[in-house]
PDB file of C-alpha atoms in Angstrom:
ATOM      1  CA  UNK I  17     112.974 123.861  -7.212  1.00 91.00           C
ATOM      2  CA  UNK I  18     115.755 122.037  -8.757  1.00 93.00           C
ATOM      3  CA  UNK I  19     116.708 119.553 -11.437  1.00 91.00           C
ATOM      4  CA  UNK I  20     117.542 115.971 -11.014  1.00 93.00           C
ATOM      5  CA  UNK I  21     121.124 116.979 -12.028  1.00 93.00           C
ATOM      6  CA  UNK I  22     121.020 119.643  -9.317  1.00 94.00           C
ATOM      7  CA  UNK I  23     119.054 117.050  -7.047  1.00 94.00           C
ATOM      8  CA  UNK I  24     121.930 114.584  -7.405  1.00 95.00           C
ATOM      9  CA  UNK I  25     124.479 117.343  -7.116  1.00 95.00           C
ATOM     10  CA  UNK I  26     123.084 118.450  -3.451  1.00 94.00           C
ATOM     11  CA  UNK I  27     122.362 114.941  -2.565  1.00 95.00           C
ATOM     12  CA  UNK I  28     125.547 113.378  -3.504  1.00 95.00           C
ATOM     13  CA  UNK I  29     123.407 110.516  -5.244  1.00 96.00           C
ATOM     14  CA  UNK I  30     123.962 109.409  -9.020  1.00 94.00           C
ATOM     15  CA  UNK I  31     121.207 110.601 -11.055  1.00 94.00           C
ATOM     16  CA  UNK I  32     120.141 106.752 -12.083  1.00 95.00           C
ATOM     17  CA  UNK I  33     120.040 106.008  -8.346  1.00 95.00           C
ATOM     18  CA  UNK I  34     118.102 108.818  -7.587  1.00 95.00           C
ATOM     19  CA  UNK I  35     115.550 107.601 -10.557  1.00 94.00           C
ATOM     20  CA  UNK I  36     116.038 103.878  -9.148  1.00 94.00           C
ATOM     21  CA  UNK I  37     114.675 105.080  -5.569  1.00 94.00           C
ATOM     22  CA  UNK I  38     111.290 106.332  -7.496  1.00 94.00           C
ATOM     23  CA  UNK I  39     110.781 103.454  -9.457  1.00 92.00           C
ATOM     24  CA  UNK I  40     110.988 101.312  -6.215  1.00 89.00           C
ATOM     25  CA  UNK I  41     108.850 103.491  -3.695  1.00 89.00           C
ATOM     26  CA  UNK I  42     112.133 104.228  -1.548  1.00 91.00           C
ATOM     27  CA  UNK I  43     111.262 108.403  -1.937  1.00 92.00           C
ATOM     28  CA  UNK I  44     107.862 109.624  -3.123  1.00 88.00           C
ATOM     29  CA  UNK I  45     108.174 110.645  -7.416  1.00 89.00           C
ATOM     30  CA  UNK I  46     108.911 114.663  -7.638  1.00 91.00           C
ATOM     31  CA  UNK I  47     107.017 116.919  -9.677  1.00 89.00           C
ATOM     32  CA  UNK I  48     107.508 117.637 -12.687  1.00 90.00           C
ATOM     33  CA  UNK I  49     107.610 121.126 -15.041  1.00 87.00           C
ATOM     34  CA  UNK I  50     105.560 121.848 -17.823  1.00 87.00           C
ATOM     35  CA  UNK I  51     108.323 120.391 -20.113  1.00 88.00           C
ATOM     36  CA  UNK I  52     108.326 116.924 -18.787  1.00 89.00           C
ATOM     37  CA  UNK I  53     111.278 117.831 -16.199  1.00 90.00           C
ATOM     38  CA  UNK I  54     111.411 116.037 -12.574  1.00 90.00           C
ATOM     39  CA  UNK I  55     111.723 119.274  -9.997  1.00 93.00           C
ATOM     40  CA  UNK I  56     112.741 118.604  -6.487  1.00 95.00           C
ATOM     41  CA  UNK I  57     112.032 120.434  -3.013  1.00 94.00           C
ATOM     42  CA  UNK I  58     114.673 121.168  -0.467  1.00 94.00           C
ATOM     43  CA  UNK I  59     112.890 118.459   1.572  1.00 93.00           C
ATOM     44  CA  UNK I  60     113.209 115.916  -1.553  1.00 94.00           C
ATOM     45  CA  UNK I  61     116.925 116.698  -1.671  1.00 95.00           C
ATOM     46  CA  UNK I  62     117.400 116.342   1.959  1.00 94.00           C
ATOM     47  CA  UNK I  63     115.215 112.855   1.886  1.00 94.00           C
ATOM     48  CA  UNK I  64     117.959 111.774  -0.982  1.00 95.00           C
ATOM     49  CA  UNK I  65     120.362 112.647   1.362  1.00 95.00           C
ATOM     50  CA  UNK I  66     119.370 110.898   4.428  1.00 94.00           C
ATOM     51  CA  UNK I  67     118.700 107.447   1.851  1.00 95.00           C
ATOM     52  CA  UNK I  68     122.395 108.065   0.880  1.00 95.00           C
ATOM     53  CA  UNK I  69     123.843 108.570   4.405  1.00 96.00           C
ATOM     54  CA  UNK I  70     121.568 105.384   5.419  1.00 95.00           C
ATOM     55  CA  UNK I  71     123.059 103.193   2.587  1.00 95.00           C
ATOM     56  CA  UNK I  72     126.601 104.779   3.261  1.00 95.00           C
ATOM     57  CA  UNK I  73     125.976 102.630   6.717  1.00 95.00           C
ATOM     58  CA  UNK I  74     124.714  99.621   4.668  1.00 94.00           C
ATOM     59  CA  UNK I  75     121.229  99.997   6.006  1.00 95.00           C
ATOM     60  CA  UNK I  76     119.369  97.808   3.152  1.00 94.00           C
ATOM     61  CA  UNK I  77     116.439  99.413   1.266  1.00 93.00           C
ATOM     62  CA  UNK I  78     113.379  98.005   3.548  1.00 92.00           C
ATOM     63  CA  UNK I  79     114.762  99.244   6.520  1.00 93.00           C
ATOM     64  CA  UNK I  80     115.790 102.520   4.881  1.00 94.00           C
ATOM     65  CA  UNK I  81     111.929 102.908   3.945  1.00 93.00           C
ATOM     66  CA  UNK I  82     110.972 102.066   7.573  1.00 90.00           C
ATOM     67  CA  UNK I  83     113.034 104.892   8.738  1.00 91.00           C
ATOM     68  CA  UNK I  84     111.945 107.320   6.328  1.00 90.00           C
ATOM     69  CA  UNK I  85     108.081 106.491   7.586  1.00 88.00           C
ATOM     70  CA  UNK I  86     109.511 106.808  11.032  1.00 87.00           C
ATOM     71  CA  UNK I  87     110.946 110.232  10.764  1.00 85.00           C
ATOM     72  CA  UNK I  88     107.182 111.507   9.007  1.00 83.00           C
ATOM     73  CA  UNK I  89     105.695 110.511  13.140  1.00 81.00           C
ATOM     74  CA  UNK I  90     105.278 113.039  15.577  1.00 76.00           C
ATOM     75  CA  UNK I  91     105.007 109.852  18.074  1.00 78.00           C
ATOM     76  CA  UNK I  92     107.980 107.881  16.659  1.00 71.00           C
ATOM     77  CA  UNK I  93     109.754 105.600  19.045  1.00 74.00           C
ATOM     78  CA  UNK I  94     113.343 106.036  19.262  1.00 86.00           C
ATOM     79  CA  UNK I  95     113.551 102.058  20.990  1.00 86.00           C
ATOM     80  CA  UNK I  96     112.581 101.064  17.840  1.00 86.00           C
ATOM     81  CA  UNK I  97     115.157 102.601  15.602  1.00 89.00           C
ATOM     82  CA  UNK I  98     117.844 101.842  17.761  1.00 92.00           C
ATOM     83  CA  UNK I  99     116.440  97.940  17.517  1.00 92.00           C
ATOM     84  CA  UNK I 100     117.276  98.231  14.110  1.00 93.00           C
ATOM     85  CA  UNK I 101     120.288  99.765  14.290  1.00 94.00           C
ATOM     86  CA  UNK I 102     121.504  97.232  16.707  1.00 96.00           C
ATOM     87  CA  UNK I 103     120.291  93.826  14.508  1.00 96.00           C
ATOM     88  CA  UNK I 104     121.868  95.392  11.359  1.00 96.00           C
ATOM     89  CA  UNK I 105     125.342  95.664  13.884  1.00 96.00           C
ATOM     90  CA  UNK I 106     125.428  91.975  14.547  1.00 96.00           C
ATOM     91  CA  UNK I 107     124.787  91.808  11.059  1.00 95.00           C
ATOM     92  CA  UNK I 108     128.113  93.928  10.667  1.00 96.00           C
ATOM     93  CA  UNK I 109     129.711  91.834  13.210  1.00 97.00           C
ATOM     94  CA  UNK I 110     129.145  88.584  11.895  1.00 97.00           C
ATOM     95  CA  UNK I 111     130.064  89.035   8.857  1.00 96.00           C
ATOM     96  CA  UNK I 112     133.846  90.899  10.216  1.00 97.00           C
ATOM     97  CA  UNK I 113     134.212  87.080  11.817  1.00 96.00           C
ATOM     98  CA  UNK I 114     133.548  85.296   8.165  1.00 95.00           C
ATOM     99  CA  UNK I 115     135.823  87.807   6.841  1.00 95.00           C
ATOM    100  CA  UNK I 116     138.567  87.437   9.749  1.00 95.00           C
ATOM    101  CA  UNK I 117     138.143  83.566   9.388  1.00 92.00           C
ATOM    102  CA  UNK I 118     138.496  83.673   5.446  1.00 91.00           C
ATOM    103  CA  UNK I 119     141.602  86.312   5.823  1.00 93.00           C
ATOM    104  CA  UNK I 120     142.906  83.705   8.493  1.00 89.00           C
ATOM    105  CA  UNK I 121     142.734  80.809   6.163  1.00 86.00           C
ATOM    106  CA  UNK I 122     144.220  82.466   3.217  1.00 85.00           C
ATOM    107  CA  UNK I 123     147.408  83.778   5.068  1.00 85.00           C
ATOM    108  CA  UNK I 124     148.002  80.441   6.343  1.00 80.00           C
ATOM    109  CA  UNK I 125     147.511  78.835   2.810  1.00 78.00           C
ATOM    110  CA  UNK I 126     149.599  81.324   1.169  1.00 77.00           C
ATOM    111  CA  UNK I 127     152.474  81.308   3.585  1.00 74.00           C
ATOM    112  CA  UNK I 128     153.363  77.803   2.217  1.00 68.00           C
ATOM    113  CA  UNK I 129     153.689  79.033  -1.142  1.00 69.00           C
ATOM    114  CA  UNK I 130     157.112  80.076  -2.834  1.00 61.00           C
ATOM    115  CA  UNK I 131     157.384  81.368  -5.631  1.00 61.00           C
ATOM    116  CA  UNK I 132     158.669  80.246  -9.035  1.00 55.00           C
ATOM    117  CA  UNK I 133     158.618  76.564  -7.735  1.00 57.00           C
ATOM    118  CA  UNK I 134     156.734  73.859  -9.779  1.00 60.00           C
ATOM    119  CA  UNK I 135     154.770  72.492  -7.070  1.00 67.00           C
ATOM    120  CA  UNK I 136     152.549  74.609  -5.054  1.00 71.00           C
ATOM    121  CA  UNK I 137     151.552  73.758  -1.486  1.00 69.00           C
ATOM    122  CA  UNK I 138     148.397  76.235  -1.421  1.00 70.00           C
ATOM    123  CA  UNK I 139     147.084  74.368  -4.236  1.00 73.00           C
ATOM    124  CA  UNK I 140     147.701  71.111  -3.432  1.00 73.00           C
ATOM    125  CA  UNK I 141     146.003  72.464   0.620  1.00 74.00           C
ATOM    126  CA  UNK I 142     143.342  73.154  -1.637  1.00 75.00           C
ATOM    127  CA  UNK I 143     142.691  69.765  -3.357  1.00 76.00           C
ATOM    128  CA  UNK I 144     142.817  67.612  -0.265  1.00 78.00           C
ATOM    129  CA  UNK I 145     139.359  67.308   2.195  1.00 69.00           C
ATOM    130  CA  UNK I 146     141.682  67.932   5.237  1.00 57.00           C
ATOM    131  CA  UNK I 147     140.741  72.058   5.459  1.00 51.00           C
ATOM    132  CA  UNK I 148     139.292  71.259   9.067  1.00 50.00           C
ATOM    133  CA  UNK I 149     136.907  74.296  10.079  1.00 50.00           C
ATOM    134  CA  UNK I 150     136.973  76.094   7.011  1.00 50.00           C
ATOM    135  CA  UNK I 151     135.754  73.106   4.827  1.00 48.00           C
ATOM    136  CA  UNK I 152     132.112  74.100   3.156  1.00 48.00           C
ATOM    137  CA  UNK I 153     130.225  70.981   3.983  1.00 46.00           C
ATOM    138  CA  UNK I 154     131.094  71.227   7.803  1.00 44.00           C
ATOM    139  CA  UNK I 155     130.065  75.252   7.419  1.00 44.00           C
ATOM    140  CA  UNK I 156     126.488  73.945   6.681  1.00 41.00           C
ATOM    141  CA  UNK I 157     125.942  71.558   9.719  1.00 40.00           C
TER     142      UNK I 157
END
């Protein structure tokens, strides 16, 4: 059995994050010593490591909880995990597309800037209504 500090060290999860995961029910609360200190088994540390790896991949807590519940099922379906992962990948791809558009818009605007001038084409362009596709009003329609 390991203290929360050792569990943090071995799992790579910050102590406060471990406490958060316990409060939110992501991982079960561990047993306690006679003095009231949390004590973690190797299996509990492995779960914390699993959660950290999922978070590193950007999975939300709700999906991680689903993954954890599936790890405890003997008849778990790889298809369900694949579907959840593919949905997450679609979300990542959409974010990448949005970031690429933002990058291109900023590159275009900043390429018009000359250092040391009083009139800034980028600021002028941002004040105008004619930014085309990048206007938030058009994105909502």
